[in-house]
Coordinates of C-alpha atoms and ligand atoms in Angstrom, one line a residue:
X1 CA -0.1 16.4 -0.9
X2 CA 0.2 18.7 2.1
X3 CA -2.1 18.1 4.9
X4 CA -2.7 21.8 5.4
X5 CA -4.1 22.0 1.9
X6 CA -6.1 18.9 1.9
X7 CA -9.9 19.0 2.5
X8 CA -9.9 16.8 5.7
X9 CA -12.2 18.6 8.2
X10 CA -11.2 16.8 11.4
X11 CA -13.5 17.2 14.5
X12 CA -11.9 17.5 18.0
X13 CA -14.3 15.0 19.5
X14 CA -16.6 12.2 18.4
X15 CA -19.9 13.6 17.2
X16 CA -22.6 12.7 19.7
X17 CA -25.2 11.8 17.1
X18 CA -23.2 8.8 15.9
X19 CA -23.8 5.6 17.7
X20 CA -21.4 3.2 16.1
X21 CA -17.7 3.4 15.5
X22 CA -17.7 3.6 11.7
X23 CA -20.2 6.5 11.8
X24 CA -18.3 8.3 14.5
X25 CA -15.0 7.9 12.8
X26 CA -16.2 8.8 9.3
X27 CA -17.6 12.1 10.6
X28 CA -14.7 12.7 13.0
X29 CA -12.0 12.5 10.3
X30 CA -14.1 14.2 7.6
X31 CA -14.7 11.3 5.3
X32 CA -18.4 12.1 4.7
X33 CA -20.8 14.9 5.4
X34 CA -24.5 14.4 5.9
X35 CA -26.6 16.5 3.4
X36 CA -30.1 15.3 4.6
X37 CA -31.4 12.2 6.5
X38 CA -29.6 9.2 5.1
X39 CA -28.0 11.1 2.3
X40 CA -24.3 12.0 2.3
X41 CA -21.6 13.8 0.4
X42 CA -18.3 12.0 0.2
X43 CA -15.3 14.1 1.0
X44 CA -11.8 13.4 -0.3
X45 CA -10.7 10.8 2.3
X46 CA -13.9 8.8 2.2
X47 CA -14.2 9.1 -1.6
X48 CA -10.6 7.8 -2.1
X49 CA -11.4 4.7 0.0
X50 CA -14.7 4.1 -1.7
X51 CA -13.1 4.4 -5.2
X52 CA -10.4 1.9 -4.2
X53 CA -13.0 -0.6 -3.0
X54 CA -15.0 0.0 -6.2
X55 CA -11.9 -0.8 -8.3
X56 CA -11.3 -4.1 -6.5
X57 CA -14.9 -5.0 -6.9
X58 CA -14.7 -4.1 -10.7
X59 CA -11.5 -6.1 -11.2
X60 CA -13.0 -9.2 -9.6
X61 CA -16.2 -8.9 -11.7
X62 CA -14.1 -8.5 -14.9
X63 CA -12.0 -11.5 -13.9
X64 CA -15.0 -13.9 -14.1
X65 CA -16.1 -12.4 -17.4
X66 CA -18.9 -10.0 -16.3
X67 CA -19.2 -7.1 -18.7
X68 CA -19.5 -3.6 -17.3
X69 CA -22.3 -1.3 -18.4
X70 CA -23.9 1.8 -16.8
X71 CA -27.6 2.1 -16.4
X72 CA -29.3 5.4 -15.3
X73 CA -30.4 6.1 -11.7
X74 CA -33.8 7.3 -13.0
X75 CA -36.1 4.7 -14.4
X76 CA -39.6 4.6 -16.0
X77 CA -42.4 3.0 -14.0
X78 CA -43.5 1.1 -17.1
X79 CA -41.1 -1.8 -16.7
X80 CA -41.9 -2.1 -13.0
X81 CA -45.5 -2.4 -13.9
X82 CA -44.7 -5.2 -16.3
X83 CA -42.8 -7.2 -13.7
X84 CA -45.5 -6.5 -11.1
X85 CA -43.1 -4.9 -8.6
X86 CA -44.3 -1.3 -9.0
X87 CA -47.0 -1.8 -6.3
X88 CA -45.1 -4.5 -4.3
X89 CA -42.1 -2.2 -3.6
X90 CA -44.1 0.1 -1.5
X91 CA -42.9 3.2 0.2
X92 CA -39.2 2.3 -0.1
X93 CA -39.4 3.4 -3.7
X94 CA -38.9 7.1 -4.4
X95 CA -41.5 8.0 -7.1
X96 CA -41.1 11.1 -9.2
X97 CA -43.1 12.7 -11.9
X98 CA -41.5 14.5 -14.9
X99 CA -42.8 17.6 -16.6
X100 CA -45.0 15.4 -18.9
X101 CA -46.5 13.9 -15.8
X102 CA -44.9 10.6 -16.6
X103 CA -44.3 8.3 -13.6
X104 CA -40.6 7.9 -13.0
X105 CA -38.6 6.5 -10.1
X106 CA -35.1 6.6 -8.6
X107 CA -33.9 3.0 -9.0
X108 CA -33.7 0.9 -5.8
X109 CA -32.3 -2.0 -7.9
X110 CA -32.2 -2.8 -11.6
X111 CA -33.6 -6.3 -12.4
X112 CA -36.4 -4.8 -14.6
X113 CA -34.2 -2.3 -16.5
X114 CA -31.5 -4.9 -17.3
X115 CA -34.1 -7.4 -18.4
X116 CA -35.5 -4.7 -20.8
X117 CA -32.0 -4.1 -22.2
X118 CA -31.4 -7.8 -22.6
X119 CA -34.7 -8.6 -24.3
X120 CA -34.3 -5.8 -26.9
X121 CA -31.1 -7.3 -28.3
X122 CA -30.5 -10.9 -27.4
X123 CA -32.5 -13.4 -29.3
X124 CA -30.7 -16.6 -29.5
X125 CA -29.4 -19.1 -26.9
X126 CA -26.1 -19.0 -28.7
X127 CA -25.4 -15.6 -27.1
X128 CA -25.8 -17.1 -23.6
X129 CA -24.6 -16.8 -20.9
X130 CA -24.8 -13.0 -20.6
X131 CA -23.3 -11.5 -17.5
X132 CA -23.7 -7.8 -17.0
X133 CA -22.9 -5.4 -14.1
X134 CA -22.8 -1.8 -13.2
X135 CA -21.7 0.3 -10.3
X136 CA -24.3 2.9 -9.7
X137 CA -26.1 4.9 -7.0
X138 CA -29.4 3.5 -5.6
X139 CA -32.1 5.1 -3.6
X140 CA -34.3 3.3 -1.0
X141 CA -36.5 5.4 1.2
X142 CA -35.6 3.5 4.3
X143 CA -38.0 4.1 7.2
X144 CA -35.1 4.4 9.7
X145 CA -31.8 5.3 8.0
X146 CA -29.1 4.9 10.6
X147 CA -25.5 4.3 11.3
X148 CA -24.3 6.8 8.7
X149 CA -23.6 5.2 5.4
X150 CA -24.3 1.7 6.7
X151 CA -28.1 2.0 6.3
X152 CA -28.7 5.1 4.3
X153 CA -31.2 6.1 1.6
X154 CA -28.8 6.9 -1.2
X155 CA -26.0 4.3 -1.5
X156 CA -23.5 3.0 -4.0
X157 CA -24.0 -0.6 -5.2
X158 CA -22.4 -3.0 -7.6
X159 CA -25.2 -5.0 -9.1
X160 CA -24.7 -7.8 -11.6
X161 CA -27.2 -9.8 -13.5
X162 CA -26.9 -13.2 -15.2
X163 CA -29.0 -14.6 -18.1
X164 CA -28.8 -18.4 -18.9
X165 CA -30.6 -21.0 -20.9
X166 CA -31.5 -23.4 -18.1
X167 CA -31.3 -24.1 -14.3
X168 CA -28.0 -25.9 -14.5
X169 CA -26.2 -23.2 -16.5
X170 CA -27.8 -20.5 -14.3
X171 CA -26.4 -22.3 -11.2
X172 CA -23.0 -22.4 -12.7
X173 CA -23.2 -18.6 -13.1
X174 CA -24.4 -18.3 -9.5
X175 CA -21.4 -20.3 -8.3
X176 CA -19.1 -18.1 -10.4
X177 CA -20.3 -15.0 -8.5
X178 CA -20.0 -16.9 -5.2
X179 CA -16.3 -17.5 -6.0
X180 CA -15.9 -13.9 -7.2
X181 CA -17.3 -12.6 -3.9
X182 CA -15.0 -14.6 -1.8
X183 CA -12.1 -13.3 -3.8
X184 CA -13.3 -9.7 -3.6
X185 CA -13.7 -9.7 0.2
X186 CA -10.4 -11.4 0.6
X187 CA -8.6 -8.6 -1.3
X188 CA -10.4 -6.2 1.0
X189 CA -8.8 -8.1 3.9
X190 CA -12.3 -9.1 5.2
X191 CA -13.6 -12.4 6.3
X192 CA -17.1 -12.4 4.9
X193 CA -19.1 -15.6 5.5
X194 CA -21.8 -16.8 3.0
X195 CA -25.1 -17.5 4.8
X196 CA -28.3 -19.0 3.4
X197 CA -30.6 -16.0 3.3
X198 CA -34.2 -14.9 2.6
X199 CA -34.9 -13.3 -0.8
X200 CA -37.3 -10.5 0.2
X201 CA -38.5 -8.1 -2.5
X202 CA -35.9 -9.4 -5.0
X203 CA -37.5 -12.9 -5.1
X204 CA -36.4 -16.5 -5.9
X205 CA -35.6 -19.4 -3.7
X206 CA -31.8 -19.6 -3.6
X207 CA -29.8 -16.8 -2.0
X208 CA -26.7 -16.1 0.1
X209 CA -25.8 -13.1 2.1
X210 CA -22.1 -12.4 2.7
X211 CA -21.7 -11.3 6.3
X212 CA -18.9 -9.8 8.3
X213 CA -19.2 -10.6 12.0
X214 CA -19.6 -7.4 14.1
X215 CA -21.6 -6.6 17.2
X216 CA -22.9 -3.5 15.6
X217 CA -24.2 -5.4 12.5
X218 CA -27.9 -5.4 11.8
X219 CA -28.1 -9.0 10.5
X220 CA -28.8 -11.8 13.0
X221 CA -27.1 -15.0 12.2
X222 CA -27.2 -18.6 13.4
X223 CA -24.2 -20.7 12.5
X224 CA -22.0 -23.7 13.1
X225 CA -18.7 -22.1 14.1
X226 CA -16.7 -24.6 12.0
X227 CA -17.7 -22.5 9.0
X228 CA -15.3 -19.8 10.1
X229 CA -12.4 -22.2 9.5
X230 CA -13.5 -22.8 5.9
X231 CA -12.7 -19.1 5.1
X232 CA -9.3 -19.3 6.5
X233 CA -8.2 -22.4 4.6
X234 CA -5.3 -21.1 2.5
X235 CA -6.0 -23.2 -0.6
X236 CA -9.8 -22.8 -0.5
X237 CA -10.1 -20.6 -3.6
X238 CA -7.4 -22.4 -5.7
X239 CA -8.1 -26.0 -5.0
X240 CA -11.9 -26.3 -5.3
X241 CA -14.1 -26.5 -8.3
X242 CA -17.0 -24.0 -8.5
X243 CA -19.6 -26.5 -7.2
X244 CA -17.3 -27.9 -4.6
X245 CA -16.5 -24.4 -3.3
X246 CA -20.1 -23.7 -2.3
X247 CA -20.4 -27.2 -0.8
X248 CA -17.4 -26.5 1.5
X249 CA -19.7 -23.9 3.2
X250 CA -23.0 -25.6 2.8
X251 CA -21.6 -28.5 4.9
X252 CA -22.3 -26.3 7.9
X253 CA -25.5 -24.8 9.1
X254 CA -25.4 -21.1 8.6
X255 CA -28.4 -18.9 8.1
X256 CA -29.7 -15.4 8.6
X257 CA -32.6 -14.6 10.9
X258 CA -35.5 -15.1 8.5
X259 CA -34.3 -18.6 7.5
X260 CA -33.7 -19.7 11.1
X261 CA -35.4 -22.9 12.3
X262 CA -34.6 -23.6 16.0
X263 CA -35.4 -27.3 15.7
X264 CA -33.2 -27.9 12.7
X265 CA -30.4 -25.8 14.2
X266 CA -30.4 -27.9 17.4
X267 CA -30.6 -31.1 15.4
X268 CA -27.7 -30.5 13.0
X269 CA -25.3 -28.4 15.0
X270 CA -23.7 -29.9 18.1
X271 CA -24.2 -27.7 21.1
X272 CA -20.5 -26.7 21.4
X273 CA -20.5 -25.4 17.8
X274 CA -23.7 -23.3 17.9
X275 CA -23.1 -19.6 17.4
X276 CA -25.9 -17.0 17.5
X277 CA -24.4 -13.6 16.7
X278 CA -24.6 -10.5 14.6
X279 CA -23.0 -9.3 11.4
X280 CA -23.0 -6.7 8.6
X281 CA -24.4 -7.8 5.2
X282 CA -21.9 -6.6 2.6
X283 CA -23.1 -8.7 -0.3
X284 CA -26.2 -10.6 -1.4
X285 CA -26.7 -13.0 -4.3
X286 CA -30.0 -14.4 -5.7
X287 CA -31.2 -17.0 -8.1
X288 CA -34.7 -16.4 -9.2
X289 CA -35.1 -18.3 -12.5
X290 CA -37.9 -16.7 -14.6
X291 CA -39.4 -14.4 -12.0
X292 CA -38.7 -11.4 -14.3
X293 CA -38.2 -13.0 -17.7
X294 CA -41.7 -14.5 -17.6
X295 CA -43.9 -11.4 -16.9
X296 CA -41.5 -9.3 -19.0
X297 CA -41.7 -11.9 -21.8
X298 CA -38.0 -12.3 -22.2
X299 CA -37.1 -15.4 -24.2
X300 CA -34.3 -16.8 -26.4
X301 CA -34.7 -19.0 -29.4
X302 CA -33.6 -22.6 -28.7
X303 CA -34.0 -25.0 -31.6
X304 CA -37.1 -23.2 -32.9
X305 CA -38.6 -22.9 -29.4
X306 CA -39.0 -19.8 -27.3
X307 CA -37.5 -20.3 -23.8
X308 CA -37.7 -17.9 -20.9
X309 CA -34.2 -17.1 -19.7
X310 CA -33.1 -18.0 -16.2
X311 CA -31.8 -15.1 -14.2
X312 CA -29.9 -14.2 -11.0
X313 CA -28.7 -11.0 -9.5
X314 CA -25.7 -10.2 -7.4
X315 CA -25.2 -7.1 -5.2
X316 CA -22.3 -5.7 -3.2
X317 CA -22.7 -2.7 -1.0
X318 CA -19.7 -0.7 -2.2
X319 CA -20.4 2.4 0.0
X320 CA -21.5 0.2 3.0
X321 CA -18.1 -1.6 2.8
X322 CA -16.3 1.6 3.8
X323 CA -18.1 1.5 7.1
X324 CA -17.9 -2.3 7.4
X325 CA -14.1 -2.2 7.1
X326 CA -13.9 0.3 9.9
X327 CA -16.2 -1.9 12.1
X328 CA -13.9 -4.8 11.4
X329 CA -10.5 -3.1 11.7
X330 CA -10.8 -0.4 14.3
X331 CA -8.9 -1.1 17.5
X332 CA -10.9 0.4 20.3
X333 CA -8.4 -0.1 23.0
X334 CA -5.6 1.8 21.4
X335 CA -7.9 4.1 19.3
X336 CA -6.2 3.1 16.1
X337 CA -7.8 2.6 12.7
X338 CA -5.7 0.7 10.2
X339 CA -7.0 0.6 6.6
X340 CA -6.0 -2.5 4.6
X341 CA -3.3 -1.2 2.3
X342 CA -5.4 -2.2 -0.7
X343 CA -8.0 0.5 0.1
X344 CA -6.1 3.0 2.3
X345 CA -6.6 6.6 1.4
X346 CA -2.8 7.1 1.4
X347 CA -0.2 4.4 1.9
X348 CA 2.1 6.5 4.1
X349 CA 1.9 9.6 6.3
X350 CA 5.1 11.6 6.4
X351 CA 5.0 13.3 9.8
X352 CA 7.7 16.0 10.3
X353 CA 8.2 18.1 13.4
X354 CA 7.9 21.6 12.0
X355 CA 9.7 24.5 13.5
X356 CA 8.9 27.9 12.1
X357 CA 12.6 28.9 11.8
X358 CA 13.9 25.7 10.4
X359 CA 12.7 24.3 7.2
X360 CA 15.0 21.3 7.1
X361 CA 12.4 18.7 8.1
X362 CA 9.9 20.0 5.6
X363 CA 12.5 19.9 2.8
X364 CA 13.5 16.4 3.7
X365 CA 9.8 15.4 3.7
X366 CA 9.4 16.9 0.2
X367 CA 12.3 14.8 -1.1
X368 CA 10.9 11.6 0.6
X369 CA 7.5 12.4 -0.9
X370 CA 8.9 12.6 -4.4
X371 CA 10.9 9.4 -4.0
X372 CA 7.9 7.5 -2.7
X373 CA 5.8 8.9 -5.5
X374 CA 8.3 7.7 -8.1
X375 CA 7.9 4.2 -6.5
X376 CA 4.1 4.4 -6.8
X377 CA 3.6 5.0 -3.1
X378 CA 0.9 7.5 -2.3
X379 CA 2.0 9.7 0.7
X380 CA 0.7 12.8 2.5
X381 CA 3.0 15.2 4.3
X382 CA 1.6 16.7 7.6
X383 CA 3.1 20.2 7.2
X384 CA 1.0 21.7 10.0
X385 CA 2.6 23.1 13.2
X386 CA 0.9 20.8 15.6
X387 CA 3.3 18.9 17.9
X388 CA 4.4 15.4 16.9
X389 CA 2.3 13.5 19.4
X390 CA -0.9 15.3 18.3
X391 CA 0.0 14.5 14.7
X392 CA 0.5 10.9 15.4
X393 CA -2.8 10.7 17.3
X394 CA -4.5 12.2 14.4
X395 CA -3.0 9.8 11.9
X396 CA -3.8 6.9 14.2
X397 CA -7.4 7.8 13.8
X398 CA -7.2 8.5 10.0
X399 CA -5.8 5.0 9.6
X400 CA -3.0 5.5 7.0
X401 CA -1.2 2.2 7.5
X402 CA 2.4 3.5 7.6
X403 CA 4.0 6.5 9.4
X404 CA 7.4 8.0 8.7
X405 CA 8.4 10.4 11.4
X406 CA 11.0 13.2 11.2
X407 CA 11.6 14.4 14.7
X408 CA 14.2 16.6 16.3
X409 CA 16.9 13.9 16.1
X410 CA 16.4 12.9 12.5
X411 CA 19.9 13.0 11.0
X412 CA 21.6 11.2 8.2
X413 CA 19.9 8.7 6.0
X414 CA 17.9 6.7 8.5
X415 CA 14.3 7.5 9.4
X416 CA 11.8 6.5 12.1
X417 CA 9.3 4.4 10.4
X418 CA 6.5 2.3 11.7
X419 CA 3.4 0.4 10.7
X420 CA 0.6 2.3 12.4
X421 CA 0.3 -0.4 15.2
X422 CA 3.8 -1.6 15.1
X423 CA 7.3 -1.0 16.5
X424 CA 9.4 1.9 15.3
X425 CA 12.4 1.0 13.1
X426 CA 15.3 3.2 12.0
X427 CA 15.7 2.4 8.3
X428 CA 16.7 3.9 5.0
X429 CA 14.2 5.3 2.6
X430 CA 14.9 2.4 0.2
X431 CA 14.0 0.0 2.9
X432 CA 10.8 2.1 3.7
X433 CA 9.7 1.8 0.1
X434 CA 10.4 -1.9 -0.1
X435 CA 8.4 -2.6 3.1
X436 CA 5.4 -0.7 1.7
X437 CA 5.7 -2.2 -1.7
X438 CA 5.8 -5.7 -0.3
X439 CA 2.7 -5.1 1.8
X440 CA 1.0 -3.6 -1.4
X441 CA 1.7 -6.7 -3.4
X442 CA 0.5 -9.2 -0.9
Ligands
LIG501 C1 -28.8 -7.8 -5.9 C2 -28.3 -6.9 -6.9 C3 -30.3 -6.4 -4.4 O1 -30.7 -5.3 -4.5 N1 -30.6 -6.6 -6.8 C4 -29.4 -6.2 -7.5 C5 -30.2 -7.3 -5.6 N2 -29.8 -7.0 -3.3 S1 -29.8 -6.2 -1.8 O2 -29.4 -7.2 -0.8 O3 -31.0 -5.6 -1.6 O4 -28.7 -5.1 -1.9 C6 -27.4 -5.5 -2.2 C7 -26.4 -4.9 -1.2 O5 -26.5 -3.5 -1.1 C8 -26.2 -3.0 0.2 N3 -27.4 -2.2 0.7 C9 -27.2 -1.1 1.4 N4 -26.2 -0.3 1.7 C10 -26.4 0.8 2.3 N5 -27.6 1.3 2.7 C11 -28.7 0.6 2.4 N6 -29.9 1.1 2.7 C12 -28.6 -0.6 1.7 N7 -29.4 -1.6 1.2 C13 -28.7 -2.5 0.6 C14 -26.0 -4.3 1.0 O6 -24.6 -4.5 1.2 C15 -26.6 -5.4 0.2 O7 -26.0 -6.6 0.4

């Protein structure tokens, strides 16, 4: 791909309307474009990153045996009336009427719809557990959409739902998602900490938010700082049973704002370990038993008895994660963004110095591009006539993790190659490929 032909509308300066780094950067390097308040189009660079995040989320759901489906964005009000949430949900729900004057809505979440799908087909406890997920747009008419795609009205969510026979089995499912979330965020190169959280309009009495620490986050958290060490333990995910894994975290006080109890905090956390800070909620899991199955009369047959199924739901903010990764990875001092290689829009930027009368560097770039492509490395060639330092500044902002530079002095088979925030090396193209492939496989 040539940069001159790619749709990456870069702005000269940071847009003044954006208050936090991720919003500024996403507009500045043309990842998104606002279409109306809290509603965005995703342009190629942003879309690529979001799709890569989505794929990692999908793989980790599949890995614990969750089955992928796709439910519609538009739902009928009927099922929401059955669960009792049609009125409760209030103005955040976008209500629509169709031409027959039927009340419809743009789904803010899917507990009702998935329960309806389940109850129409699953009749026996022998088919349990059922774990289903989809990745689909949601709409919440937030009063104050802000920070770009971090708190917007239309956003992309992975939402999963579990159906079990009893509390014990339902908690086993909950713990499976807990593990899956830790694996997912690790693959995204993020340290997301599970915190006991309030359940809000979803309901239930067991819930964890997965939070990335960031000053620009909207979630207030109160925690024992020893919990941060749990995440970095290298054998955490391999060595613990499902129940034990959750206990590793629950040993330490860590809650979001709504669950905060000053007295308890001061009682159980020694003064030196108390942390009161902010973070970004990238995932949220809930256990709510029969909150939906009861009013929606959703049962399975168990030895001749009808039993209400026990349910949980599990969300990841796929589109919010794009911004959250920027907040976590942007280096303010050097003005460098570095995408984790697992979600980077391209793996390597090929940056040739272009001289109108001399096509040597561009020809070399084309050959390098083909070679990297053959190795499954996704590169982009900056074929524009900007000077080298302007090009490097531009790619420092875009955040492609590797840069291969063909300057005036590029001769022979060695190339100037660097990790975006690293030292320049002079190495062969084989060595370039093997360094990138090694990073990809980690
Ligand atoms: C869990 C899955 C739910 O909706 N029902 C289905 C449950 N949970 S939640 O916490 O309300 O949302 C899940 C995740 O979605 C992201 N999110 C948002 N992202 C961008 N803009 C918004 N307005 C927004 N609201 C929620 C968050 O990452 C949240 O954890």
